[in-house]
Amino acid sequence: ASTLPLRNPGIKWDPFVPQVPHSSAEDVAEAVASARRGLREWSSLQPRERGRVMTRAANLLRSKLEEFAQLETRDTGKPIWESRCDMVTCIDALEYFGGLACVALNGRHIPLTPSAFSLVTREPLGVIGAIGAWNYPLQGCLWKAAPALACGNAVVFKPSPLTPATAVAVGEVFADAGLPPGVYNVVQGGSQTGQALCDHPKVDKLSFTGSVATGQRVMKAGAEKVIPVTLELGGKSPLIVFEDADLVNAVRGAVMANFLSQGEVCSNGTRVFVHRSLEQSFRETLLSVVQRMKVGDPCEDDTVVGATITEEHAQKVLGFIDRAQAEGAEVLIGGKRLSGGELPERCRGGVFLSPCVLGRCSDDMEVVREEVFGSVLSLLTFDSEEEVVERANDTPYGLAAGLFTRDVRRAHAVAQRLQAGNIWVNNYNLSPVEAPFGGFKRSGVGRENGEEALRMYSQTKSIYVELGDVDVGPMPDVRR
C-alpha cells in the first residue's frame, strides 16, 4: 500500500517518524466489517466489564505517558510539556467514561396506569465513524472513542494525515487492556478516506472535529443516510477584560487563550477586548510576557512555542498578518518566521513563528473576523458592557468565550448573554472531561465530554408494558 508523507514539524530529520499506510476504500470497508464483528461481543458484555477494560487502558496509558507525549510532539510540533498535559487529559477521558460505563445506558420506569407502565432504555448506536484533527490527535480520538466505548459501541477512527501515530499506538493499549478485536479500528488517509468512512452504509453515527467546510460535508453525508452527527468545528472566540479585572490573571488568561499549541486551538480567544481604562497597562504587561516566550525545539522542557504544523499553514498565518497590516493593524510584537541562526541546528528544517500581538485592530478586519489558527492575538478596546457583549456576539461562530472581572454578578450576567457553548470566567482554555464541550452557531452540533456525551453515543427506546386487558373502546371485541 502507499504511505502517507510524514515529517516531524520541528526537526530537520527525524529517523523515528513512522511510515503509515494510506487506507483505501476497501481498507475502510474492512475496518467497518471488523467493527461490526467486534460490536456483537462488546455490546453484550456487562457494563461494569466494559468499564474495567477502559480503566485498565487508562492505567496502561499512564504507565506510557512519556512515550506517548514524545510521539505526540514528534507528530504535532507542540512543546513536550503540552503533550504531557494532553496525555493526562486522555487518561482522564478513559477513567471518567470507564467509571460511567455502569450507568451510561441506565433507563427509567414511568408509571402510567394501575396496570401499565413504560420502560425507557438506552442502547448503543452501533459502529461510530470518527474523524479527528491534527492539533490534539490523541485527545481528539479519545474524546470520541471513550464515551462511544462506554456505551457499548465499536469505533472506526481516522486521524488527521498530518498526525497519525498516537491513534494507532493507543490501539495497542486497548488490546493489552482486553478490548475485544474489532472494537477499536484505525484507518489512515486524507479526504478520500474520510469520505469513504462517512459514506459507508454500515456506519451508524459520524463524529468529526475540524473545519466548518469539512464539517458541512460530514453533515451532508450523515443527512443522506439519516444518521446522527456530532460536529466540533472552528471558532473566533472573544476574551473580555473588564475594568475591574485582576490585571495579572487577565494577561495570563490572554496568553492561555492564544499561544498554546502555537495558537492551533479551535477555542482560542483571539479577539481580546480590553476596557479602555485598562488598555495601556494590559498591553504593556502582555508584551512583556510575550517577549520572554521561548520559541524553539519542541522537545526541550523550557520551550513555550513549538513548530507550526506545516509550511503551508505557516504561510496562511503569515498571510493573515500581512493583510492585517494592510488594513491598518499594527504588529506590536512577533509575527515573524525565525531564521536558521535563531534555532538549534536540528530544528532548522522546521517552521517556527514568533507569537504575534496586533494593535489598532477593528471589528471589520479579516484577522478579527476569520479563524487564523495561529499565534495571532488581536487587541481591541471597549467602553461599556452593553457594547462589548454585542460586539463579542457579532460572529457566525459560537464555540467559546471568556471574561475577566471581580464582579460575580456581572460574570454571571455576561456569561448568560454570550452566544457560545463554552464560557470561561477568570480563566481560559481549560476543558475538564466532566464538563460538556461544543459550540453554538457554525461552531458545531452536539457535545463531547461530560454526561451529555453519553447521549451522543446512545439511542432511546420506549417500551410500553400492559399488565391488564387491552381496552379497545367502541371497536368490536373478540369476545362478542
GROMACS .gro file of C-alpha atoms in nm:
model
  480
    1ALA     CA    1   0.000   0.000   0.000
    2SER     CA    2   0.108   0.361  -0.048
    3THR     CA    3   0.221   0.552   0.260
    4LEU     CA    4   0.138   0.898   0.390
    5PRO     CA    5   0.415   1.160   0.350
    6LEU     CA    6   0.511   1.233   0.712
    7ARG     CA    7   0.767   1.458   0.878
    8ASN     CA    8   0.839   1.594   1.222
    9PRO     CA    9   0.732   1.963   1.209
   10GLY     CA   10   1.009   2.070   1.445
   11ILE     CA   11   1.317   1.872   1.338
   12LYS     CA   12   1.512   1.873   1.012
   13TRP     CA   13   1.545   1.495   1.003
   14ASP     CA   14   1.384   1.256   1.248
   15PRO     CA   15   1.452   0.883   1.200
   16PHE     CA   16   1.165   0.797   1.435
   17VAL     CA   17   0.885   0.936   1.219
   18PRO     CA   18   0.667   0.632   1.139
   19GLN     CA   19   0.567   0.510   0.796
   20VAL     CA   20   0.188   0.492   0.782
   21PRO     CA   21  -0.003   0.308   0.507
   22HIS     CA   22  -0.272   0.502   0.323
   23SER     CA   23  -0.612   0.334   0.367
   24SER     CA   24  -0.813   0.269   0.053
   25ALA     CA   25  -1.193   0.247   0.032
   26GLU     CA   26  -1.151  -0.131   0.057
   27ASP     CA   27  -0.950  -0.087   0.378
   28VAL     CA   28  -1.226   0.131   0.520
   29ALA     CA   29  -1.485  -0.133   0.434
   30GLU     CA   30  -1.272  -0.398   0.603
   31ALA     CA   31  -1.239  -0.182   0.915
   32VAL     CA   32  -1.615  -0.128   0.932
   33ALA     CA   33  -1.676  -0.502   0.891
   34SER     CA   34  -1.427  -0.567   1.170
   35ALA     CA   35  -1.609  -0.315   1.388
   36ARG     CA   36  -1.943  -0.484   1.329
   37ARG     CA   37  -1.795  -0.817   1.433
   38GLY     CA   38  -1.641  -0.668   1.746
   39LEU     CA   39  -1.962  -0.484   1.827
   40ARG     CA   40  -2.150  -0.808   1.893
   41GLU     CA   41  -1.915  -0.914   2.172
   42TRP     CA   42  -1.853  -0.569   2.319
   43SER     CA   43  -2.218  -0.463   2.338
   44SER     CA   44  -2.313  -0.793   2.503
   45LEU     CA   45  -2.065  -0.751   2.790
   46GLN     CA   46  -2.188  -0.634   3.127
   47PRO     CA   47  -2.142  -0.255   3.152
   48ARG     CA   48  -1.912  -0.294   3.453
   49GLU     CA   49  -1.684  -0.519   3.246
   50ARG     CA   50  -1.663  -0.256   2.975
   51GLY     CA   51  -1.570  -0.011   3.248
   52ARG     CA   52  -1.295  -0.241   3.377
   53VAL     CA   53  -1.139  -0.265   3.031
   54MET     CA   54  -1.138   0.113   2.995
   55THR     CA   55  -0.989   0.161   3.341
   56ARG     CA   56  -0.713  -0.086   3.259
   57ALA     CA   57  -0.647   0.109   2.940
   58ALA     CA   58  -0.621   0.431   3.142
   59ASN     CA   59  -0.368   0.273   3.377
   60LEU     CA   60  -0.163   0.136   3.087
   61LEU     CA   61  -0.163   0.474   2.916
   62ARG     CA   62  -0.048   0.636   3.241
   63SER     CA   63   0.247   0.397   3.253
   64LYS     CA   64   0.337   0.501   2.897
   65LEU     CA   65   0.269   0.873   2.938
   66GLU     CA   66   0.618   0.993   2.844
   67GLU     CA   67   0.636   0.761   2.544
   68PHE     CA   68   0.304   0.890   2.411
   69ALA     CA   69   0.394   1.252   2.484
   70GLN     CA   70   0.714   1.221   2.283
   71LEU     CA   71   0.522   1.063   1.996
   72GLU     CA   72   0.262   1.340   2.006
   73THR     CA   73   0.527   1.612   1.999
   74ARG     CA   74   0.700   1.448   1.703
   75ASP     CA   75   0.369   1.448   1.516
   76THR     CA   76   0.241   1.796   1.605
   77GLY     CA   77   0.547   2.008   1.683
   78LYS     CA   78   0.389   2.129   2.008
   79PRO     CA   79   0.614   2.168   2.317
   80ILE     CA   80   0.671   1.849   2.513
   81TRP     CA   81   0.522   1.992   2.831
   82GLU     CA   82   0.195   2.050   2.646
   83SER     CA   83   0.195   1.696   2.510
   84ARG     CA   84   0.238   1.564   2.863
   85CYS     CA   85  -0.062   1.768   2.975
   86ASP     CA   86  -0.260   1.638   2.678
   87MET     CA   87  -0.182   1.279   2.776
   88VAL     CA   88  -0.322   1.346   3.124
   89THR     CA   89  -0.649   1.460   2.964
   90CYS     CA   90  -0.655   1.138   2.760
   91ILE     CA   91  -0.613   0.930   3.075
   92ASP     CA   92  -0.888   1.137   3.237
   93ALA     CA   93  -1.125   1.057   2.949
   94LEU     CA   94  -1.069   0.682   2.978
   95GLU     CA   95  -1.106   0.689   3.357
   96TYR     CA   96  -1.412   0.913   3.356
   97PHE     CA   97  -1.610   0.728   3.091
   98GLY     CA   98  -1.488   0.394   3.220
   99GLY     CA   99  -1.640   0.491   3.553
  100LEU     CA  100  -1.965   0.592   3.384
  101ALA     CA  101  -1.994   0.272   3.183
  102CYS     CA  102  -2.211   0.113   3.456
  103VAL     CA  103  -2.470   0.391   3.429
  104ALA     CA  104  -2.421   0.500   3.067
  105LEU     CA  105  -2.728   0.311   2.947
  106ASN     CA  106  -2.940   0.337   3.259
  107GLY     CA  107  -3.310   0.370   3.185
  108ARG     CA  108  -3.612   0.475   3.387
  109HIS     CA  109  -3.955   0.347   3.486
  110ILE     CA  110  -4.262   0.563   3.416
  111PRO     CA  111  -4.588   0.461   3.591
  112LEU     CA  112  -4.887   0.523   3.364
  113THR     CA  113  -5.199   0.348   3.498
  114PRO     CA  114  -5.256   0.090   3.773
  115SER     CA  115  -5.194  -0.181   3.513
  116ALA     CA  116  -4.946  -0.019   3.272
  117PHE     CA  117  -4.605   0.143   3.273
  118SER     CA  118  -4.330   0.242   3.032
  119LEU     CA  119  -3.964   0.148   3.044
  120VAL     CA  120  -3.727   0.394   2.880
  121THR     CA  121  -3.396   0.230   2.795
  122ARG     CA  122  -3.081   0.337   2.614
  123GLU     CA  123  -2.887   0.125   2.367
  124PRO     CA  124  -2.562   0.158   2.170
  125LEU     CA  125  -2.585   0.314   1.826
  126GLY     CA  126  -2.355   0.058   1.664
  127VAL     CA  127  -2.045   0.148   1.463
  128ILE     CA  128  -1.914   0.501   1.510
  129GLY     CA  129  -1.721   0.667   1.228
  130ALA     CA  130  -1.497   0.926   1.393
  131ILE     CA  131  -1.259   1.175   1.231
  132GLY     CA  132  -1.002   1.374   1.427
  133ALA     CA  133  -0.799   1.692   1.379
  134TRP     CA  134  -0.423   1.744   1.383
  135ASN     CA  135  -0.390   1.983   1.678
  136TYR     CA  136  -0.491   1.740   1.956
  137PRO     CA  137  -0.452   1.397   1.795
  138LEU     CA  138  -0.496   1.154   2.085
  139GLN     CA  139  -0.719   1.378   2.293
  140GLY     CA  140  -0.950   1.422   1.995
  141CYS     CA  141  -0.950   1.047   1.942
  142LEU     CA  142  -1.038   0.957   2.300
  143TRP     CA  143  -1.291   1.235   2.349
  144LYS     CA  144  -1.487   1.041   2.086
  145ALA     CA  145  -1.383   0.682   2.147
  146ALA     CA  146  -1.413   0.680   2.528
  147PRO     CA  147  -1.784   0.775   2.554
  148ALA     CA  148  -1.862   0.562   2.249
  149LEU     CA  149  -1.698   0.255   2.404
  150ALA     CA  150  -1.861   0.321   2.742
  151CYS     CA  151  -2.199   0.298   2.570
  152GLY     CA  152  -2.112  -0.033   2.404
  153ASN     CA  153  -2.034   0.091   2.052
  154ALA     CA  154  -1.747  -0.003   1.822
  155VAL     CA  155  -1.529   0.268   1.667
  156VAL     CA  156  -1.354   0.327   1.335
  157PHE     CA  157  -1.129   0.630   1.383
  158LYS     CA  158  -0.949   0.830   1.114
  159PRO     CA  159  -0.683   1.066   1.249
  160SER     CA  160  -0.552   1.360   1.051
  161PRO     CA  161  -0.298   1.250   0.789
  162LEU     CA  162  -0.059   1.502   0.947
  163THR     CA  163  -0.068   1.340   1.292
  164PRO     CA  164  -0.146   0.968   1.257
  165ALA     CA  165   0.077   0.800   1.514
  166THR     CA  166  -0.084   0.806   1.859
  167ALA     CA  167  -0.423   0.683   1.736
  168VAL     CA  168  -0.250   0.363   1.625
  169ALA     CA  169  -0.039   0.336   1.939
  170VAL     CA  170  -0.341   0.362   2.167
  171GLY     CA  171  -0.490   0.065   1.980
  172GLU     CA  172  -0.211  -0.145   2.128
  173VAL     CA  173  -0.303  -0.010   2.472
  174PHE     CA  174  -0.666  -0.110   2.418
  175ALA     CA  175  -0.563  -0.459   2.307
  176ASP     CA  176  -0.341  -0.506   2.613
  177ALA     CA  177  -0.628  -0.386   2.833
  178GLY     CA  178  -0.855  -0.661   2.699
  179LEU     CA  179  -1.065  -0.476   2.442
  180PRO     CA  180  -1.204  -0.742   2.206
  181PRO     CA  181  -1.068  -0.747   1.850
  182GLY     CA  182  -1.250  -0.517   1.610
  183VAL     CA  183  -1.398  -0.285   1.871
  184TYR     CA  184  -1.142  -0.009   1.801
  185ASN     CA  185  -1.010   0.035   1.447
  186VAL     CA  186  -0.793   0.297   1.275
  187VAL     CA  187  -0.790   0.395   0.909
  188GLN     CA  188  -0.538   0.640   0.770
  189GLY     CA  189  -0.555   0.897   0.495
  190GLY     CA  190  -0.695   1.229   0.383
  191SER     CA  191  -1.028   1.345   0.248
  192GLN     CA  192  -1.090   1.041   0.027
  193THR     CA  193  -1.050   0.805   0.322
  194GLY     CA  194  -1.273   1.026   0.533
  195GLN     CA  195  -1.538   1.037   0.262
  196ALA     CA  196  -1.533   0.658   0.231
  197LEU     CA  197  -1.589   0.631   0.607
  198CYS     CA  198  -1.872   0.885   0.605
  199ASP     CA  199  -2.045   0.720   0.310
  200HIS     CA  200  -2.023   0.361   0.432
  201PRO     CA  201  -2.376   0.221   0.477
  202LYS     CA  202  -2.283   0.023   0.790
  203VAL     CA  203  -2.161   0.326   0.987
  204ASP     CA  204  -2.432   0.429   1.235
  205LYS     CA  205  -2.304   0.769   1.353
  206LEU     CA  206  -2.044   1.025   1.247
  207SER     CA  207  -1.835   1.238   1.480
  208PHE     CA  208  -1.599   1.498   1.336
  209THR     CA  209  -1.358   1.763   1.462
  210GLY     CA  210  -1.215   2.014   1.215
  211SER     CA  211  -1.307   2.297   0.982
  212VAL     CA  212  -1.656   2.427   0.913
  213ALA     CA  213  -1.626   2.345   0.542
  214THR     CA  214  -1.537   1.981   0.604
  215GLY     CA  215  -1.794   1.961   0.881
  216GLN     CA  216  -2.062   2.060   0.633
  217ARG     CA  217  -1.960   1.771   0.408
  218VAL     CA  218  -1.972   1.531   0.702
  219MET     CA  219  -2.317   1.656   0.798
  220LYS     CA  220  -2.435   1.616   0.438
  221ALA     CA  221  -2.316   1.255   0.438
  222GLY     CA  222  -2.499   1.194   0.765
  223ALA     CA  223  -2.815   1.358   0.633
  224GLU     CA  224  -2.814   1.141   0.322
  225LYS     CA  225  -2.804   0.829   0.539
  226VAL     CA  226  -3.025   0.983   0.813
  227ILE     CA  227  -2.778   0.906   1.093
  228PRO     CA  228  -2.677   1.126   1.388
  229VAL     CA  229  -2.377   1.356   1.354
  230THR     CA  230  -2.162   1.534   1.611
  231LEU     CA  231  -1.950   1.826   1.487
  232GLU     CA  232  -1.686   2.021   1.679
  233LEU     CA  233  -1.581   2.295   1.440
  234GLY     CA  234  -1.395   2.625   1.434
  235GLY     CA  235  -1.435   2.945   1.625
  236LYS     CA  236  -1.341   3.311   1.655
  237SER     CA  237  -1.386   3.350   2.025
  238PRO     CA  238  -1.387   3.669   2.232
  239LEU     CA  239  -1.200   3.727   2.557
  240ILE     CA  240  -1.333   4.027   2.752
  241VAL     CA  241  -1.123   4.206   3.014
  242PHE     CA  242  -1.339   4.439   3.223
  243GLU     CA  243  -1.206   4.744   3.406
  244ASP     CA  244  -1.216   4.568   3.745
  245ALA     CA  245  -1.025   4.260   3.627
  246ASP     CA  246  -0.717   4.132   3.805
  247LEU     CA  247  -0.455   4.252   3.555
  248VAL     CA  248  -0.203   3.973   3.616
  249ASN     CA  249  -0.458   3.695   3.580
  250ALA     CA  250  -0.620   3.863   3.280
  251VAL     CA  251  -0.286   3.868   3.097
  252ARG     CA  252  -0.226   3.507   3.195
  253GLY     CA  253  -0.569   3.424   3.055
  254ALA     CA  254  -0.492   3.602   2.728
  255VAL     CA  255  -0.171   3.401   2.696
  256MET     CA  256  -0.361   3.076   2.761
  257ALA     CA  257  -0.626   3.186   2.512
  258ASN     CA  258  -0.384   3.250   2.227
  259PHE     CA  259  -0.045   3.081   2.248
  260LEU     CA  260  -0.097   2.718   2.348
  261SER     CA  261  -0.006   2.472   2.072
  262GLN     CA  262   0.127   2.754   1.851
  263GLY     CA  263  -0.222   2.904   1.852
  264GLU     CA  264  -0.358   2.598   1.671
  265VAL     CA  265  -0.660   2.565   1.904
  266CYS     CA  266  -1.021   2.593   1.790
  267SER     CA  267  -1.145   2.756   2.112
  268ASN     CA  268  -0.879   3.028   2.125
  269GLY     CA  269  -0.991   3.371   2.241
  270THR     CA  270  -0.814   3.564   1.969
  271ARG     CA  271  -1.041   3.870   1.989
  272VAL     CA  272  -0.920   4.024   2.314
  273PHE     CA  273  -1.150   4.310   2.418
  274VAL     CA  274  -0.991   4.526   2.690
  275HIS     CA  275  -1.172   4.810   2.868
  276ARG     CA  276  -1.027   5.139   2.754
  277SER     CA  277  -0.923   5.238   3.107
  278LEU     CA  278  -0.708   4.924   3.136
  279GLU     CA  279  -0.579   4.901   2.780
  280GLN     CA  280  -0.235   5.059   2.822
  281SER     CA  281  -0.134   4.864   3.133
  282PHE     CA  282  -0.276   4.542   2.987
  283ARG     CA  283  -0.088   4.589   2.661
  284GLU     CA  284   0.243   4.665   2.832
  285THR     CA  285   0.214   4.367   3.065
  286LEU     CA  286   0.111   4.133   2.783
  287LEU     CA  287   0.400   4.239   2.559
  288SER     CA  288   0.649   4.189   2.841
  289VAL     CA  289   0.528   3.829   2.877
  290VAL     CA  290   0.520   3.751   2.505
  291GLN     CA  291   0.871   3.891   2.466
  292ARG     CA  292   1.002   3.628   2.708
  293MET     CA  293   0.838   3.331   2.535
  294LYS     CA  294   1.094   3.082   2.411
  295VAL     CA  295   1.028   2.964   2.057
  296GLY     CA  296   1.224   2.661   1.953
  297ASP     CA  297   1.291   2.290   1.994
  298PRO     CA  298   0.961   2.127   2.096
  299CYS     CA  299   1.149   1.852   2.282
  300GLU     CA  300   1.312   2.094   2.528
  301ASP     CA  301   1.126   2.139   2.855
  302ASP     CA  302   1.152   2.519   2.861
  303THR     CA  303   1.019   2.575   2.508
  304VAL     CA  304   0.690   2.765   2.515
  305VAL     CA  305   0.610   2.787   2.143
  306GLY     CA  306   0.692   2.493   1.919
  307ALA     CA  307   0.679   2.432   1.545
  308THR     CA  308   0.394   2.526   1.313
  309ILE     CA  309   0.239   2.210   1.172
  310THR     CA  310   0.335   2.265   0.804
  311GLU     CA  311   0.496   2.518   0.573
  312GLU     CA  312   0.160   2.568   0.404
  313HIS     CA  313  -0.009   2.654   0.733
  314ALA     CA  314   0.272   2.892   0.829
  315GLN     CA  315   0.220   3.080   0.504
  316LYS     CA  316  -0.152   3.103   0.582
  317VAL     CA  317  -0.083   3.254   0.926
  318LEU     CA  318   0.175   3.499   0.790
  319GLY     CA  319  -0.070   3.597   0.516
  320PHE     CA  320  -0.328   3.695   0.778
  321ILE     CA  321  -0.068   3.916   0.948
  322ASP     CA  322   0.035   4.082   0.622
  323ARG     CA  323  -0.324   4.158   0.525
  324ALA     CA  324  -0.400   4.287   0.875
  325GLN     CA  325  -0.118   4.539   0.840
  326ALA     CA  326  -0.251   4.641   0.500
  327GLU     CA  327  -0.589   4.707   0.666
  328GLY     CA  328  -0.427   4.930   0.929
  329ALA     CA  329  -0.336   4.696   1.215
  330GLU     CA  330  -0.002   4.739   1.391
  331VAL     CA  331   0.226   4.447   1.475
  332LEU     CA  332   0.318   4.518   1.837
  333ILE     CA  333   0.540   4.212   1.865
  334GLY     CA  334   0.625   3.892   1.677
  335GLY     CA  335   0.461   3.764   1.365
  336LYS     CA  336   0.792   3.669   1.208
  337ARG     CA  337   0.943   3.348   1.085
  338LEU     CA  338   1.252   3.253   1.283
  339SER     CA  339   1.565   3.225   1.072
  340GLY     CA  340   1.811   2.938   1.090
  341GLY     CA  341   2.053   3.121   1.316
  342GLU     CA  342   1.782   3.172   1.579
  343LEU     CA  343   1.716   2.797   1.609
  344PRO     CA  344   1.912   2.491   1.723
  345GLU     CA  345   2.079   2.317   1.430
  346ARG     CA  346   1.847   2.015   1.442
  347CYS     CA  347   1.540   2.240   1.417
  348ARG     CA  348   1.644   2.445   1.116
  349GLY     CA  349   1.428   2.243   0.880
  350GLY     CA  350   1.116   2.318   1.083
  351VAL     CA  351   0.878   2.612   1.061
  352PHE     CA  352   0.876   2.839   1.366
  353LEU     CA  353   0.673   3.159   1.401
  354SER     CA  354   0.711   3.409   1.684
  355PRO     CA  355   0.384   3.477   1.873
  356CYS     CA  356   0.216   3.789   1.742
  357VAL     CA  357   0.013   4.066   1.908
  358LEU     CA  358  -0.175   4.306   1.681
  359GLY     CA  359  -0.282   4.654   1.789
  360ARG     CA  360  -0.504   4.916   1.625
  361CYS     CA  361  -0.750   4.642   1.528
  362SER     CA  362  -1.112   4.696   1.432
  363ASP     CA  363  -1.405   4.456   1.420
  364ASP     CA  364  -1.429   4.459   1.041
  365MET     CA  365  -1.072   4.340   0.976
  366GLU     CA  366  -1.026   3.996   0.825
  367VAL     CA  367  -0.793   3.890   1.107
  368VAL     CA  368  -1.065   3.978   1.359
  369ARG     CA  369  -1.344   3.808   1.165
  370GLU     CA  370  -1.181   3.487   1.043
  371GLU     CA  371  -1.018   3.196   1.227
  372VAL     CA  372  -0.639   3.224   1.188
  373PHE     CA  373  -0.543   2.906   1.377
  374GLY     CA  374  -0.207   3.051   1.470
  375SER     CA  375  -0.044   3.254   1.748
  376VAL     CA  376  -0.203   3.586   1.648
  377LEU     CA  377  -0.380   3.792   1.917
  378SER     CA  378  -0.592   4.091   1.813
  379LEU     CA  379  -0.625   4.369   2.073
  380LEU     CA  380  -0.948   4.570   2.075
  381THR     CA  381  -1.087   4.824   2.322
  382PHE     CA  382  -1.440   4.887   2.451
  383ASP     CA  383  -1.620   5.136   2.675
  384SER     CA  384  -1.930   4.961   2.810
  385GLU     CA  385  -2.065   4.618   2.895
  386GLU     CA  386  -2.355   4.651   2.654
  387GLU     CA  387  -2.120   4.745   2.371
  388VAL     CA  388  -1.871   4.464   2.424
  389VAL     CA  389  -2.133   4.190   2.455
  390GLU     CA  390  -2.290   4.299   2.128
  391ARG     CA  391  -1.950   4.304   1.954
  392ALA     CA  392  -1.844   3.973   2.107
  393ASN     CA  393  -2.159   3.805   1.972
  394ASP     CA  394  -2.122   3.958   1.625
  395THR     CA  395  -1.971   3.647   1.467
  396PRO     CA  396  -2.104   3.341   1.286
  397TYR     CA  397  -1.911   3.126   1.533
  398GLY     CA  398  -2.001   3.034   1.889
  399LEU     CA  399  -1.752   2.784   2.025
  400ALA     CA  400  -1.616   2.969   2.327
  401ALA     CA  401  -1.583   3.299   2.510
  402GLY     CA  402  -1.410   3.426   2.821
  403LEU     CA  403  -1.428   3.717   3.060
  404PHE     CA  404  -1.224   3.855   3.347
  405THR     CA  405  -1.394   4.052   3.624
  406ARG     CA  406  -1.404   4.064   4.003
  407ASP     CA  407  -1.781   4.125   3.995
  408VAL     CA  408  -1.955   3.789   4.036
  409ARG     CA  409  -2.294   3.930   3.938
  410ARG     CA  410  -2.151   4.076   3.619
  411ALA     CA  411  -1.974   3.749   3.543
  412HIS     CA  412  -2.299   3.553   3.563
  413ALA     CA  413  -2.498   3.811   3.368
  414VAL     CA  414  -2.246   3.841   3.085
  415ALA     CA  415  -2.189   3.465   3.067
  416GLN     CA  416  -2.562   3.418   3.014
  417ARG     CA  417  -2.564   3.671   2.730
  418LEU     CA  418  -2.259   3.545   2.541
  419GLN     CA  419  -2.358   3.323   2.248
  420ALA     CA  420  -2.109   3.041   2.292
  421GLY     CA  421  -2.112   2.682   2.409
  422ASN     CA  422  -1.816   2.718   2.644
  423ILE     CA  423  -1.761   3.016   2.873
  424TRP     CA  424  -1.460   3.073   3.096
  425VAL     CA  425  -1.475   3.319   3.385
  426ASN     CA  426  -1.135   3.437   3.514
  427ASN     CA  427  -0.951   3.163   3.324
  428TYR     CA  428  -0.932   3.026   2.970
  429ASN     CA  429  -0.889   2.709   2.764
  430LEU     CA  430  -0.932   2.457   3.045
  431SER     CA  431  -1.162   2.174   2.933
  432PRO     CA  432  -1.221   1.914   3.206
  433VAL     CA  433  -1.365   1.587   3.086
  434GLU     CA  434  -1.650   1.619   3.337
  435ALA     CA  435  -1.795   1.924   3.155
  436PRO     CA  436  -1.955   1.914   2.809
  437PHE     CA  437  -1.767   2.081   2.523
  438GLY     CA  438  -1.920   2.205   2.200
  439GLY     CA  439  -2.034   2.509   2.010
  440PHE     CA  440  -2.326   2.729   1.914
  441LYS     CA  441  -2.400   2.854   1.562
  442ARG     CA  442  -2.145   2.745   1.297
  443SER     CA  443  -1.910   2.608   1.561
  444GLY     CA  444  -2.078   2.273   1.584
  445VAL     CA  445  -2.359   2.034   1.668
  446GLY     CA  446  -2.376   1.811   1.975
  447ARG     CA  447  -2.136   1.784   2.267
  448GLU     CA  448  -1.823   1.597   2.367
  449ASN     CA  449  -1.732   1.513   2.727
  450GLY     CA  450  -1.949   1.512   3.036
  451GLU     CA  451  -2.262   1.305   3.075
  452GLU     CA  452  -2.400   1.478   2.765
  453ALA     CA  453  -2.152   1.280   2.555
  454LEU     CA  454  -2.320   0.955   2.659
  455ARG     CA  455  -2.641   1.077   2.496
  456MET     CA  456  -2.445   1.147   2.177
  457TYR     CA  457  -2.341   0.779   2.153
  458SER     CA  458  -2.663   0.602   2.252
  459GLN     CA  459  -3.025   0.592   2.142
  460THR     CA  460  -3.353   0.582   2.335
  461LYS     CA  461  -3.607   0.302   2.328
  462SER     CA  462  -3.953   0.326   2.488
  463ILE     CA  463  -4.121   0.002   2.597
  464TYR     CA  464  -4.490   0.016   2.691
  465VAL     CA  465  -4.594  -0.270   2.922
  466GLU     CA  466  -4.960  -0.359   2.981
  467LEU     CA  467  -5.041  -0.592   3.273
  468GLY     CA  468  -5.418  -0.580   3.232
  469ASP     CA  469  -5.663  -0.626   2.947
  470VAL     CA  470  -5.647  -0.430   2.624
  471ASP     CA  471  -5.915  -0.160   2.613
  472VAL     CA  472  -6.044  -0.142   2.254
  473GLY     CA  473  -6.307   0.124   2.326
  474PRO     CA  474  -6.603   0.116   2.083
  475MET     CA  475  -6.424  -0.117   1.843
  476PRO     CA  476  -6.568  -0.469   1.809
  477ASP     CA  477  -6.439  -0.701   2.082
  478VAL     CA  478  -6.323  -1.053   2.008
  479ARG     CA  479  -6.540  -1.183   2.296
  480ARG     CA  480  -6.867  -1.076   2.133
   0.00000   0.00000   0.00000
